[in-house]
mmCIF file of C-alpha atoms and ligand atoms in Angstrom:
data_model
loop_
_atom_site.group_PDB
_atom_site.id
_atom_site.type_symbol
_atom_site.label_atom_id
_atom_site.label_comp_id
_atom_site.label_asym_id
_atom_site.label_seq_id
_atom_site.Cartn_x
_atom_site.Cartn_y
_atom_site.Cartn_z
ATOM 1 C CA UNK A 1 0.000 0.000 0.000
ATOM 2 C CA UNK A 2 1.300 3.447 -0.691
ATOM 3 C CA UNK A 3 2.124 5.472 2.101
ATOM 4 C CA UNK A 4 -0.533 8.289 2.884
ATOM 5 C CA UNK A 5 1.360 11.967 2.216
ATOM 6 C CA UNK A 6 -1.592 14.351 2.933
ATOM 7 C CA UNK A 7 -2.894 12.892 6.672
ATOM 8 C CA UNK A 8 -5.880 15.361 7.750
ATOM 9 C CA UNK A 9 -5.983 19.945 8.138
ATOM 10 C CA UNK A 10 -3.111 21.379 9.332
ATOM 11 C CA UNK A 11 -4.493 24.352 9.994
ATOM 12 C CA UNK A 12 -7.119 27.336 8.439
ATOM 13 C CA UNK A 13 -5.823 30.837 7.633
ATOM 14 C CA UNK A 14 -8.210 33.850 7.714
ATOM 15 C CA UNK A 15 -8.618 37.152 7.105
ATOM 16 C CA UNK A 16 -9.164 39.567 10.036
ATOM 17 C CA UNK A 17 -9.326 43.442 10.353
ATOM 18 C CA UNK A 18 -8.316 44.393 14.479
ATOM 19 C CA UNK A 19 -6.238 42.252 16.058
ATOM 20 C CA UNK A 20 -7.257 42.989 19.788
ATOM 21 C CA UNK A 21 -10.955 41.774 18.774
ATOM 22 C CA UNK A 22 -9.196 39.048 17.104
ATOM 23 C CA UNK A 23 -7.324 37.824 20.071
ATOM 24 C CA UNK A 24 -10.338 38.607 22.184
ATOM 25 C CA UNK A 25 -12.695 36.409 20.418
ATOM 26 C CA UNK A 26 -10.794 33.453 19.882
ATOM 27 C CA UNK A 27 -9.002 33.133 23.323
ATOM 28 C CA UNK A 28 -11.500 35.166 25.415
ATOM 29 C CA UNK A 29 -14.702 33.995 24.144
ATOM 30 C CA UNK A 30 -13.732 30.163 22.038
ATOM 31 C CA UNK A 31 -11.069 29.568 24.767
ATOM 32 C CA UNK A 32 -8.447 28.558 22.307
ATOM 33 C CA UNK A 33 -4.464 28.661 23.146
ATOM 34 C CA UNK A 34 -2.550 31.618 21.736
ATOM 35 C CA UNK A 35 -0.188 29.332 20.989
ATOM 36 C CA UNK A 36 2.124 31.555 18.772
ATOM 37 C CA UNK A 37 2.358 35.790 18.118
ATOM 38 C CA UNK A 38 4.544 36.814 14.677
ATOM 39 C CA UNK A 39 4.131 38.526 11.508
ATOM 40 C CA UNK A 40 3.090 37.473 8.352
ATOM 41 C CA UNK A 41 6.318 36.637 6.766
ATOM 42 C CA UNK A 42 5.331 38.289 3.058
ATOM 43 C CA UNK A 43 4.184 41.539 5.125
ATOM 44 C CA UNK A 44 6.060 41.957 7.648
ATOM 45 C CA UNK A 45 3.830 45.189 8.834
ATOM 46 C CA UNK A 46 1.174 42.797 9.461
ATOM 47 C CA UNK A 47 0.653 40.228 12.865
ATOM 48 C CA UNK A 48 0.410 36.501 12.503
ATOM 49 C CA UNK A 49 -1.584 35.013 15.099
ATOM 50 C CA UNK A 50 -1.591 31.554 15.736
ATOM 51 C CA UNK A 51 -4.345 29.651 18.190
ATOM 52 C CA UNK A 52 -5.174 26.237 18.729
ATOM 53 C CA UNK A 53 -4.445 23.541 21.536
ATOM 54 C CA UNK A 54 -1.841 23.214 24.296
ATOM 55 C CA UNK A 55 1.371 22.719 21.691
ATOM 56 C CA UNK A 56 -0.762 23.819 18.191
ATOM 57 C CA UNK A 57 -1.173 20.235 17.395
ATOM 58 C CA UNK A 58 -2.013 20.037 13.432
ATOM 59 C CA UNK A 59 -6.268 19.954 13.349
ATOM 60 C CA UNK A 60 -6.252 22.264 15.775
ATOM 61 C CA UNK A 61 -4.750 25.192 14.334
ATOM 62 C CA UNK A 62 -6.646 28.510 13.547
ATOM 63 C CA UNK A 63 -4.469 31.291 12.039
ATOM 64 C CA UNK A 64 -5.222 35.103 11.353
ATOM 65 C CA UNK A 65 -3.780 37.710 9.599
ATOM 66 C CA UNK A 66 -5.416 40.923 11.273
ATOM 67 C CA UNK A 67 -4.769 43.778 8.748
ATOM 68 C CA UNK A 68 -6.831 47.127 10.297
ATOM 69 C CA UNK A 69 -9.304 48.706 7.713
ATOM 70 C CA UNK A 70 -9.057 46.215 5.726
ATOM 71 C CA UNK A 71 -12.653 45.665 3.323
ATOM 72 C CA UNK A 72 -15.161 43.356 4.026
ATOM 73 C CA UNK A 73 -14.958 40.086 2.261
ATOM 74 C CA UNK A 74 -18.533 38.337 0.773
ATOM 75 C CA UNK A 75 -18.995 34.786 1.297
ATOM 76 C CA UNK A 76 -19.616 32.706 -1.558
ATOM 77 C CA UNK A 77 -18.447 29.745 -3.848
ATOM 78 C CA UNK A 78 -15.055 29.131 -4.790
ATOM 79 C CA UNK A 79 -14.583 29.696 -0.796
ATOM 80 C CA UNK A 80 -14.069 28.151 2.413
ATOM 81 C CA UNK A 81 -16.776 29.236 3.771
ATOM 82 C CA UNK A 82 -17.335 27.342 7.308
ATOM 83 C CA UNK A 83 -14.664 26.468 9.601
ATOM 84 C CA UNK A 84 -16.492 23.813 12.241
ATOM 85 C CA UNK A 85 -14.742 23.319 15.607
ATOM 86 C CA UNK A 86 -15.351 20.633 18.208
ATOM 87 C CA UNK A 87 -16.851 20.266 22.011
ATOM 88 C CA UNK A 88 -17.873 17.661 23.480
ATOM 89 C CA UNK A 89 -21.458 16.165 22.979
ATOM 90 C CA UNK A 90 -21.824 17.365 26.639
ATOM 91 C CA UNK A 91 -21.620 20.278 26.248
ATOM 92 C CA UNK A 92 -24.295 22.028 24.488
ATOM 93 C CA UNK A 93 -25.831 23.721 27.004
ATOM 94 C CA UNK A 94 -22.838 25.561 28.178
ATOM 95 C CA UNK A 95 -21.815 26.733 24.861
ATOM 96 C CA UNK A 96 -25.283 28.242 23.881
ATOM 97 C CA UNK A 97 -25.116 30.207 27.441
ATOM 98 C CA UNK A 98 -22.205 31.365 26.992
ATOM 99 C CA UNK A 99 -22.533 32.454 23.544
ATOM 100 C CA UNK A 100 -25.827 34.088 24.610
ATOM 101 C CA UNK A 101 -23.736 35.725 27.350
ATOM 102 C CA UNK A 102 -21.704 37.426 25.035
ATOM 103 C CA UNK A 103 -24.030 38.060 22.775
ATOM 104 C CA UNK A 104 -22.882 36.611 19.857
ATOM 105 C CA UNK A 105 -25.915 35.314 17.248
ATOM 106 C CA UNK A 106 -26.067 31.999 16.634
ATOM 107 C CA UNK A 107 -28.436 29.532 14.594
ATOM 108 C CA UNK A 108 -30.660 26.995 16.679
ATOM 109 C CA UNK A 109 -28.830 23.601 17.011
ATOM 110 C CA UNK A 110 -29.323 21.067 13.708
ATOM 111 C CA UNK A 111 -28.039 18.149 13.142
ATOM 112 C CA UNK A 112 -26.690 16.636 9.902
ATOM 113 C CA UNK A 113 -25.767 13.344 9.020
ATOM 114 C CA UNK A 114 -28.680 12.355 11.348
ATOM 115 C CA UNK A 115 -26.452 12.110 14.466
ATOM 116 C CA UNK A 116 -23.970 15.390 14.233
ATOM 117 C CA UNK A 117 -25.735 18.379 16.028
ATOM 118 C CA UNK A 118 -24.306 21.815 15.176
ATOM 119 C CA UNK A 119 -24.409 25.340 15.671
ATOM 120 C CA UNK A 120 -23.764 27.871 12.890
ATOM 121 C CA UNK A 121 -22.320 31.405 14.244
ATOM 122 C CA UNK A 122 -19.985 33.938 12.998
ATOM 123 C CA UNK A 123 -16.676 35.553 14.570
ATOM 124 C CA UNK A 124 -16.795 39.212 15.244
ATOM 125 C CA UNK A 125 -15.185 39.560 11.509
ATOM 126 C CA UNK A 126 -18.065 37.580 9.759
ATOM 127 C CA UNK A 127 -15.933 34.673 9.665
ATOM 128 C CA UNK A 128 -18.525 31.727 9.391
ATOM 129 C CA UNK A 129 -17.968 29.392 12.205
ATOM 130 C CA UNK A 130 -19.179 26.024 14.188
ATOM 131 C CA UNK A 131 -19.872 24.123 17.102
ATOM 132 C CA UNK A 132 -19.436 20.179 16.489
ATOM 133 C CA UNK A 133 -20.948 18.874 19.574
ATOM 134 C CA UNK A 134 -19.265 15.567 19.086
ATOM 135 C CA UNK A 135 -19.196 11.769 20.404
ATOM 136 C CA UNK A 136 -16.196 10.810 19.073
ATOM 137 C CA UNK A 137 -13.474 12.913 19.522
ATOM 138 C CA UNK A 138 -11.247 11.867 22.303
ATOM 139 C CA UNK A 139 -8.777 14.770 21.574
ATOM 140 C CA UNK A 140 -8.144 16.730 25.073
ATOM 141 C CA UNK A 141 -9.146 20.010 25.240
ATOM 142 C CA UNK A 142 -7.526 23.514 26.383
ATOM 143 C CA UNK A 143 -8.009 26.015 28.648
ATOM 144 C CA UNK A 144 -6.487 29.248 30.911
ATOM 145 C CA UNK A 145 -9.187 28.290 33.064
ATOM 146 C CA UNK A 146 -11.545 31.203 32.228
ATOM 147 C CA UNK A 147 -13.663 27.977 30.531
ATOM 148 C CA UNK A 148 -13.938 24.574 32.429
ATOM 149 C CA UNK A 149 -11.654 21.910 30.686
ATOM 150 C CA UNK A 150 -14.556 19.173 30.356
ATOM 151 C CA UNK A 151 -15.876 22.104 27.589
ATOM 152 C CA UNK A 152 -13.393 23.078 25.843
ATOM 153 C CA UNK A 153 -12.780 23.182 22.161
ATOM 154 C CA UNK A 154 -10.761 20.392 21.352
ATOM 155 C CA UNK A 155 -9.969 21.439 17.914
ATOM 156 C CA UNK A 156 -11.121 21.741 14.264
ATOM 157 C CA UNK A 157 -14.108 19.326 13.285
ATOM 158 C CA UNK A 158 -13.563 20.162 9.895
ATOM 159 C CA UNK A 159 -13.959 22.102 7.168
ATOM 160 C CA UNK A 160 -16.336 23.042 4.353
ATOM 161 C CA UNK A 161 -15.893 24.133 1.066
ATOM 162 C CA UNK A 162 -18.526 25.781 -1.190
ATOM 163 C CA UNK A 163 -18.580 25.032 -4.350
ATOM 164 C CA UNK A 164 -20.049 25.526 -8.065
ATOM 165 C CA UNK A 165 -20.272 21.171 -8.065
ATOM 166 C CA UNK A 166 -18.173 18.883 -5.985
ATOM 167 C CA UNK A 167 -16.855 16.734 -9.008
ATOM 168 C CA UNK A 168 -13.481 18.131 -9.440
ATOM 169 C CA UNK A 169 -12.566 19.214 -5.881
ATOM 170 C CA UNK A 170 -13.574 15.891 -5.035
ATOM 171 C CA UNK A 171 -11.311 14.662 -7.992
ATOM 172 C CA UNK A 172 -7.871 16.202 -6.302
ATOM 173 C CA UNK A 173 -8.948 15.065 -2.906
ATOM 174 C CA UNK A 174 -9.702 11.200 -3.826
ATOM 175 C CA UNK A 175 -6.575 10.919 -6.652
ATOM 176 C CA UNK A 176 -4.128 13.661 -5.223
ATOM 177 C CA UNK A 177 -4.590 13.774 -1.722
ATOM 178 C CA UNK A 178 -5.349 10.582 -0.294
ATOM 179 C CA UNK A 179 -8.882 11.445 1.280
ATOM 180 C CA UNK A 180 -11.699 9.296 0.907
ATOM 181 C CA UNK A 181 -15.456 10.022 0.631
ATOM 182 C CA UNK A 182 -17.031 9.463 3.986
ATOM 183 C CA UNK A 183 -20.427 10.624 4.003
ATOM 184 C CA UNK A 184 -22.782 12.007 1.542
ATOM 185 C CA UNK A 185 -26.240 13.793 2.231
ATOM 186 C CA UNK A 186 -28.080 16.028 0.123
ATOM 187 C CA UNK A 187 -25.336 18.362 -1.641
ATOM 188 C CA UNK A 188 -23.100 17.902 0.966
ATOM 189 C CA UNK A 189 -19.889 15.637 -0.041
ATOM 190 C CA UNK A 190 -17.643 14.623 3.554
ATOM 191 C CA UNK A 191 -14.294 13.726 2.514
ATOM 192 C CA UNK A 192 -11.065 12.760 4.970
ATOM 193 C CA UNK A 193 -7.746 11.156 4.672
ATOM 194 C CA UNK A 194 -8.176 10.467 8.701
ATOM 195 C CA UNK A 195 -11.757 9.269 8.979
ATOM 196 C CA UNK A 196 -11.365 11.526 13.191
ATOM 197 C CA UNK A 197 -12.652 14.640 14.003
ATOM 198 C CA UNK A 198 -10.354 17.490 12.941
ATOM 199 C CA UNK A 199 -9.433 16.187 9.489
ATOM 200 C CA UNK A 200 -13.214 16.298 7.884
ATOM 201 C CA UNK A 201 -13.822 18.043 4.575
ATOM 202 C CA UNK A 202 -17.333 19.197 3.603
ATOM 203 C CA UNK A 203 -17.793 19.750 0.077
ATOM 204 C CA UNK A 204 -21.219 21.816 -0.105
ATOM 205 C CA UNK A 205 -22.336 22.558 -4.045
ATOM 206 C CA UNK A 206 -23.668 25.812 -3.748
ATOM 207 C CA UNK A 207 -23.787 26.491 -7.487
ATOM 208 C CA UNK A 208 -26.596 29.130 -7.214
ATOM 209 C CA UNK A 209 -24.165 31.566 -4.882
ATOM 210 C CA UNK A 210 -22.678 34.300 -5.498
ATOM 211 C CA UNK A 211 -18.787 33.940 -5.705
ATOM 212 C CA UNK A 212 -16.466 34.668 -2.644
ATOM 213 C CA UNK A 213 -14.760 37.251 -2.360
ATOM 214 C CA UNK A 214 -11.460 38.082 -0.373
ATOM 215 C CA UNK A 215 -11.560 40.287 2.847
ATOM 216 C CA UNK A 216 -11.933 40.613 5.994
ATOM 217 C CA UNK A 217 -14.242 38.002 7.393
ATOM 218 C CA UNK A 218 -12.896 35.264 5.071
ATOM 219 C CA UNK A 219 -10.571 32.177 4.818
ATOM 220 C CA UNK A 220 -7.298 32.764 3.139
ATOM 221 C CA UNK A 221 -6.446 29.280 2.380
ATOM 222 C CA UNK A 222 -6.883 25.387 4.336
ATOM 223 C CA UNK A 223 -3.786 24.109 5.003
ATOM 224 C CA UNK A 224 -3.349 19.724 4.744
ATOM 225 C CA UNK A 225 -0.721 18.265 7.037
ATOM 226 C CA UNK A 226 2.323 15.985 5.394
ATOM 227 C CA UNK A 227 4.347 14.057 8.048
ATOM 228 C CA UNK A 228 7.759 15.350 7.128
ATOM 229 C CA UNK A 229 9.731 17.301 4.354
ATOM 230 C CA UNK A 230 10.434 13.531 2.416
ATOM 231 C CA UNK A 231 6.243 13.344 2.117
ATOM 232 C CA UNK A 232 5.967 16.837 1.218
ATOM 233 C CA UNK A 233 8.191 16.526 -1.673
ATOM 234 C CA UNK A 234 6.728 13.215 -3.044
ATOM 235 C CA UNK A 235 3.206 15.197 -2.659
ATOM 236 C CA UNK A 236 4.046 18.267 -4.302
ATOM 237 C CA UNK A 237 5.758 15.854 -7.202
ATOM 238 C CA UNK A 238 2.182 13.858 -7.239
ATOM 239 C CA UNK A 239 0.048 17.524 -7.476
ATOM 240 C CA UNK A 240 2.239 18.752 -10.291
ATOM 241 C CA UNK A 241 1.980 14.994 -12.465
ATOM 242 C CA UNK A 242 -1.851 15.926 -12.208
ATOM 243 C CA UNK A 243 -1.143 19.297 -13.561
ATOM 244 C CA UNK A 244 -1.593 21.704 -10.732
ATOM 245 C CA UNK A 245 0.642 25.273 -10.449
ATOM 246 C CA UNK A 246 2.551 24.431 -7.492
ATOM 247 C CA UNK A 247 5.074 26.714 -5.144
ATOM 248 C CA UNK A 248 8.121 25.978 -4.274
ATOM 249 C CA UNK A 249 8.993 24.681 -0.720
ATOM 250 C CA UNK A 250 8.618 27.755 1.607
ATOM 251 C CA UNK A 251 10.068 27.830 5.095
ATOM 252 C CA UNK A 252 7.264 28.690 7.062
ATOM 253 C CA UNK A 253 9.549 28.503 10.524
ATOM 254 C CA UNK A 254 7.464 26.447 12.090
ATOM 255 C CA UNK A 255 6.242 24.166 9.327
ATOM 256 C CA UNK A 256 7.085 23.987 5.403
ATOM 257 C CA UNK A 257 4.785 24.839 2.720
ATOM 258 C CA UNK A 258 3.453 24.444 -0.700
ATOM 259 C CA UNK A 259 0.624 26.300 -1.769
ATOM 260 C CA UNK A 260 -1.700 25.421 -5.094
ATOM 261 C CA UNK A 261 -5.387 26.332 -6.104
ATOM 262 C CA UNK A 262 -7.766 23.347 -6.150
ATOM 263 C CA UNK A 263 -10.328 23.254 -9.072
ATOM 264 C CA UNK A 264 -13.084 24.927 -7.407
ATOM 265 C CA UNK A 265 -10.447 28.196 -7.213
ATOM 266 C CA UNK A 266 -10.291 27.618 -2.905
ATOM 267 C CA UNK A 267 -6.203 27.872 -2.042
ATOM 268 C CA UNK A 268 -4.859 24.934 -0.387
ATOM 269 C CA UNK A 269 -1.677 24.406 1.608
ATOM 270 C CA UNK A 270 0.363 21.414 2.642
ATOM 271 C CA UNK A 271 2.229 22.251 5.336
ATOM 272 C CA UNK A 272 4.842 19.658 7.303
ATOM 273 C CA UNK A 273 3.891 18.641 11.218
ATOM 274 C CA UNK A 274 7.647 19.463 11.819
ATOM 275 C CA UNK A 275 8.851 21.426 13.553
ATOM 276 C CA UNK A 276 5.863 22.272 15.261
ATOM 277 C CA UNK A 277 5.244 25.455 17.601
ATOM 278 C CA UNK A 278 7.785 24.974 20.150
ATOM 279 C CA UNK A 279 10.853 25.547 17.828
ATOM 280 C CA UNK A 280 11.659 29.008 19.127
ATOM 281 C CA UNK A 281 9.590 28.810 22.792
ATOM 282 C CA UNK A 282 8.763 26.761 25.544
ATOM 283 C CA UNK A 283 5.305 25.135 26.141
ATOM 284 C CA UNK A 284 4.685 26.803 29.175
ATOM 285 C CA UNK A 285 5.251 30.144 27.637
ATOM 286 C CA UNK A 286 3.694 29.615 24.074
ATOM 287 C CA UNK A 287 2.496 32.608 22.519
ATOM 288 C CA UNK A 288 3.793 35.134 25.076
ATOM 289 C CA UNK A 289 6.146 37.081 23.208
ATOM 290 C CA UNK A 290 6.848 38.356 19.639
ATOM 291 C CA UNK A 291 8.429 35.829 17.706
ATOM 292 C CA UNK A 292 10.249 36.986 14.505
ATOM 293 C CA UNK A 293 12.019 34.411 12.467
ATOM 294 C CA UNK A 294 15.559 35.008 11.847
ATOM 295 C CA UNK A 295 15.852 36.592 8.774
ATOM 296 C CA UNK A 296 13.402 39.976 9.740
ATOM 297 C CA UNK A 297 15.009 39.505 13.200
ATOM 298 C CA UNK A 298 17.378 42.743 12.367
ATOM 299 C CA UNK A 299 14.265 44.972 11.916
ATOM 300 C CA UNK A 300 12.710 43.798 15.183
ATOM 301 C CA UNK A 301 12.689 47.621 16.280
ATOM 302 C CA UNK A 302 10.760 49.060 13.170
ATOM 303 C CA UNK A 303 8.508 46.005 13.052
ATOM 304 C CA UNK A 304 7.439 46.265 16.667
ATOM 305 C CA UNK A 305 6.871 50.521 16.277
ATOM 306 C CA UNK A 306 4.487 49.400 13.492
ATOM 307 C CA UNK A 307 2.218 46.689 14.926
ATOM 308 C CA UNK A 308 -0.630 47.728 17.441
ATOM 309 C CA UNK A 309 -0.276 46.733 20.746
ATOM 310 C CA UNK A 310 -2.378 43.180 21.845
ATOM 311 C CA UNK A 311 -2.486 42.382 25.315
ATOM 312 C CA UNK A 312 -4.608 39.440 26.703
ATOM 313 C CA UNK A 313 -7.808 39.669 28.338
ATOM 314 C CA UNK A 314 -8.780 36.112 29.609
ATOM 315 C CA UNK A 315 -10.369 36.947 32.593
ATOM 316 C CA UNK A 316 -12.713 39.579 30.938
ATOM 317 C CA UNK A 317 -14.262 36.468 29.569
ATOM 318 C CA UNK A 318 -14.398 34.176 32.668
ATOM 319 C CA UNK A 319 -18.310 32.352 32.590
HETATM 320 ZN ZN1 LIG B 401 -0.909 28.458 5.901
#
């Protein structure tokens, strides 16, 4: 059997405008780790903010690029449009209180797939979002302690991706990125190279939307995770056979990366596990300072004059 070179999400990148609501939303309201605080290493002006579990395991990685002022984005095809994270099946009521507490809008809890309940809510971008309340993740959570541990997100469910039809998205996940189709309902297509909760992609045909545009409120690109730099290789060699546009390797600092555009015109990513989040800082102190790999290291001073100022504010958000 051929080994398996694209194993589940890495991690989702999105579009953001301030980066104190950012932070404040995600760690303050969602509970997730701050688990790393740089730049965006093609604009350096810009912050990189990195959330997700204890260490930023892969599947559990959320990523924003806040860039002030910047224009709404619009929803559509051609888009990630829903990034779904998990809780525990146990958890419902907690989660709609505490939304309700701080007052962000959410849809009343569905279920698809006839056992998979969900609630649909957005970020304080627009950024579509979900609650998984799931069975079957046995992932552990995180948590400052501003949000009891037995709730707390353990990570991405999945992802969804709307499209005009699911034939040829579905095309480079089954023959170029060793997923397999799960589930099927309806127009929705689940795809996964894991089968587990944080590696699920949703392919939704949407063909009578409008498509998405770029902006604030919006995914950037989904991110796959590749075991090591050997895999990556031998997967970005299997994209181009099939005749996709390809990047070169780029050294991401704390994972590799090759970027392409899937059929449906959504970017993906696959990214390496290695070396992971604690490359330049401790586990215990993830996140707390301004990490700035090497090569902008010299312009720390200028970079630093030009970034806002983020503090956290966990216990602003305690239940
Ligand atoms: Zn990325």
């Amino acid at each position: 059997m051929n080994k398996q070179l694209v194993t589940g999400i890495h991690h989702v990148t999105a579009l953001a405008d301030d980066p104190q609501k950012n932070l404040d939303f995600y760690v303050g309201i969602l509970g997730l780790r701050l688990v790393k605080k740089t730049i965006n290493f093609d604009a350096p002006d810009v912050y990189h903010l990195y959330y997700g579990n204890e260490t930023g395991s892969p599947g559990t990685i959320m990523t924003f690029f806040p860039i002030p002022g910047i224009q709404k984005g619009r929803h559509g095809k051609g888009q990630m449009t829903v990034t779904s994270f998990s809780v525990p099946d146990t958890s419902l009521d907690y989660w709609l209180s505490r939304l309700k507490k701080f007052k962000v809008n959410f849809t009343e809890p569905e279920k698809r797939f006839d056992d998979e309940a969900f609630i649909y809510f957005e970020d304080v971008h627009g950024l579509g979002l979900e609650l998984v309340f799931n069975k079957e993740d046995d992932r552990e959570g995180y948590s400052y302690g501003h949000i009891p541990l037995e709730h707390a997100v353990k990570g991405f469910h999945g992802a969804t991706l709307s499209e005009e039809g699911y034939e040829r998205t579905a095309g480079l996940l089954l023959e170029g990125m060793d997923h397999k189709l799960i589930k099927e309902k309806g127009n929705r297509f689940r795809y996964s190279a894991s089968g587990k909760p944080g590696d699920l992609i949703d392919v939704l045909c949407t063909p009578d939307s409008m498509r998405g545009l770029g902006g604030n409120g919006t995914i950037h690109h989904l991110a796959f995770a590749t075991p090591d730099d050997d895999t990556q290789l031998q997967a970005r060699q299997r994209l181009l056979s099939k005749g996709y546009d390809v990047t070169p390797v780029l050294d991401r600092q704390y994972f590799h990366s090759i970027y392409f555009r899937e059929p449906g015109g959504v970017l993906f990513e696959i990214a390496t596990n290695p070396p992971g989040f604690l490359y330049d800082e401790e586990k215990e102190h993830l996140g707390e300072s301004l990490k700035l790999p090497p090569w902008v290291e010299p312009e720390r001073g200028k970079i630093e004059k030009g970034l806002l100022p983020i503090q956290m504010n966990v216990d602003k958000f305690k239940d």
